Amino acid sequence: MAGANKGKGSRRSRQEWRSLLAKFDGSGLGVAAFCRREAISAASLYRWRGLLSAVGNDGRTEVVSKTAAFVDVGALSAAAPRIDLKLDLGDGLVLHLVRR
């Protein structure tokens, strides 16, 4: 088994996780199948993928902005024509805004 050399409770280094993530990227497997094969938890895979994606090539952690970009589209004049806006939020939820 590929993950047999690491026992339960053992810790992998950053380099070992980088190698595992590169192996995952090239495996063509889904997360569950890959984690079963390598005897690791999916939560650990997701955690390390997030941690290492924020690290630059020089090994230093980059600052990653968690705020979404905001686009100011300006204000509408009072005489603006009718506006009908629908936003599909997923899972069948639609936000419908109407200005008459």
Short mmCIF file of C-alpha atoms in Angstrom, two decimals:
data_model
loop_
_atom_site.label_atom_id
_atom_site.label_comp_id
_atom_site.label_asym_id
_atom_site.label_seq_id
_atom_site.Cartn_x
_atom_site.Cartn_y
_atom_site.Cartn_z
CA MET A 1 0.00 0.00 0.00
CA ALA A 2 1.32 3.44 -0.94
CA GLY A 3 0.63 5.09 2.42
CA ALA A 4 1.73 2.10 4.52
CA ASN A 5 5.03 3.67 5.55
CA LYS A 6 3.22 6.26 7.69
CA GLY A 7 1.53 4.91 10.77
CA LYS A 8 -1.53 6.32 12.44
CA GLY A 9 -0.65 9.50 14.29
CA SER A 10 2.55 10.14 12.34
CA ARG A 11 3.15 13.54 10.79
CA ARG A 12 4.20 14.41 7.28
CA SER A 13 6.51 17.30 6.47
CA ARG A 14 5.56 20.15 4.14
CA GLN A 15 7.67 18.54 1.42
CA GLU A 16 5.86 15.22 1.85
CA TRP A 17 2.51 17.01 1.50
CA ARG A 18 3.76 18.85 -1.60
CA SER A 19 4.70 15.48 -3.09
CA LEU A 20 1.35 13.96 -2.15
CA LEU A 21 -0.55 16.89 -3.67
CA ALA A 22 1.48 16.65 -6.89
CA LYS A 23 0.73 12.93 -6.95
CA PHE A 24 -2.97 13.68 -6.45
CA ASP A 25 -2.98 16.23 -9.28
CA GLY A 26 -1.51 13.67 -11.66
CA SER A 27 -3.54 10.69 -10.45
CA GLY A 28 -6.83 11.43 -12.20
CA LEU A 29 -8.60 10.11 -9.09
CA GLY A 30 -11.23 11.83 -7.03
CA VAL A 31 -10.41 12.98 -3.51
CA ALA A 32 -12.09 10.02 -1.78
CA ALA A 33 -10.41 7.37 -3.96
CA PHE A 34 -6.98 9.01 -3.71
CA CYS A 35 -7.24 9.40 0.07
CA ARG A 36 -8.27 5.76 0.49
CA ARG A 37 -5.34 4.63 -1.67
CA GLU A 38 -2.83 6.80 0.23
CA ALA A 39 -4.40 6.16 3.67
CA ILE A 40 -4.93 9.86 4.43
CA SER A 41 -8.04 11.78 5.41
CA ALA A 42 -9.81 14.00 2.90
CA ALA A 43 -9.87 16.78 5.51
CA SER A 44 -6.07 16.69 5.72
CA LEU A 45 -5.75 16.78 1.93
CA TYR A 46 -8.03 19.82 1.67
CA ARG A 47 -6.27 21.54 4.59
CA TRP A 48 -2.78 21.08 3.17
CA ARG A 49 -3.88 22.01 -0.33
CA GLY A 50 -5.20 25.29 1.08
CA LEU A 51 -2.10 25.91 3.19
CA LEU A 52 0.38 25.18 0.43
CA SER A 53 -1.51 27.10 -2.24
CA ALA A 54 -0.86 30.27 -0.20
CA VAL A 55 2.91 29.63 -0.10
CA GLY A 56 5.08 31.21 -2.78
CA ASN A 57 7.94 29.54 -4.68
CA ASP A 58 10.49 30.90 -2.20
CA GLY A 59 8.72 29.08 0.67
CA ARG A 60 7.36 32.24 2.31
CA THR A 61 3.66 32.55 2.97
CA GLU A 62 1.92 35.07 0.74
CA VAL A 63 -0.85 37.29 2.04
CA VAL A 64 -4.09 36.13 0.46
CA SER A 65 -6.99 38.59 0.49
CA LYS A 66 -10.22 37.07 1.78
CA THR A 67 -12.36 40.02 0.71
CA ALA A 68 -14.24 39.92 -2.54
CA ALA A 69 -13.62 42.60 -5.11
CA PHE A 70 -16.31 45.27 -5.25
CA VAL A 71 -17.30 46.95 -8.47
CA ASP A 72 -18.98 50.33 -8.09
CA VAL A 73 -21.45 50.67 -10.95
CA GLY A 74 -22.49 54.16 -9.89
CA ALA A 75 -25.84 55.54 -8.81
CA LEU A 76 -28.96 55.57 -10.95
CA SER A 77 -30.74 58.83 -11.53
CA ALA A 78 -34.32 59.19 -10.33
CA ALA A 79 -35.49 59.28 -13.94
CA ALA A 80 -33.85 55.96 -14.80
CA PRO A 81 -36.03 53.56 -16.76
CA ARG A 82 -37.53 50.40 -15.33
CA ILE A 83 -34.97 47.87 -14.14
CA ASP A 84 -35.63 44.15 -13.86
CA LEU A 85 -32.73 42.20 -12.36
CA LYS A 86 -32.67 38.47 -11.62
CA LEU A 87 -29.78 36.79 -9.82
CA ASP A 88 -29.64 33.00 -9.80
CA LEU A 89 -28.03 32.11 -6.45
CA GLY A 90 -28.02 28.36 -7.04
CA ASP A 91 -30.07 25.51 -5.61
CA GLY A 92 -33.23 26.97 -7.14
CA LEU A 93 -32.91 30.27 -5.27
CA VAL A 94 -33.48 33.37 -7.44
CA LEU A 95 -33.28 36.96 -6.22
CA HIS A 96 -35.55 39.21 -8.30
CA LEU A 97 -35.19 43.00 -8.00
CA VAL A 98 -37.55 45.33 -9.85
CA ARG A 99 -37.49 49.10 -10.08
CA ARG A 100 -40.69 50.60 -11.53
#
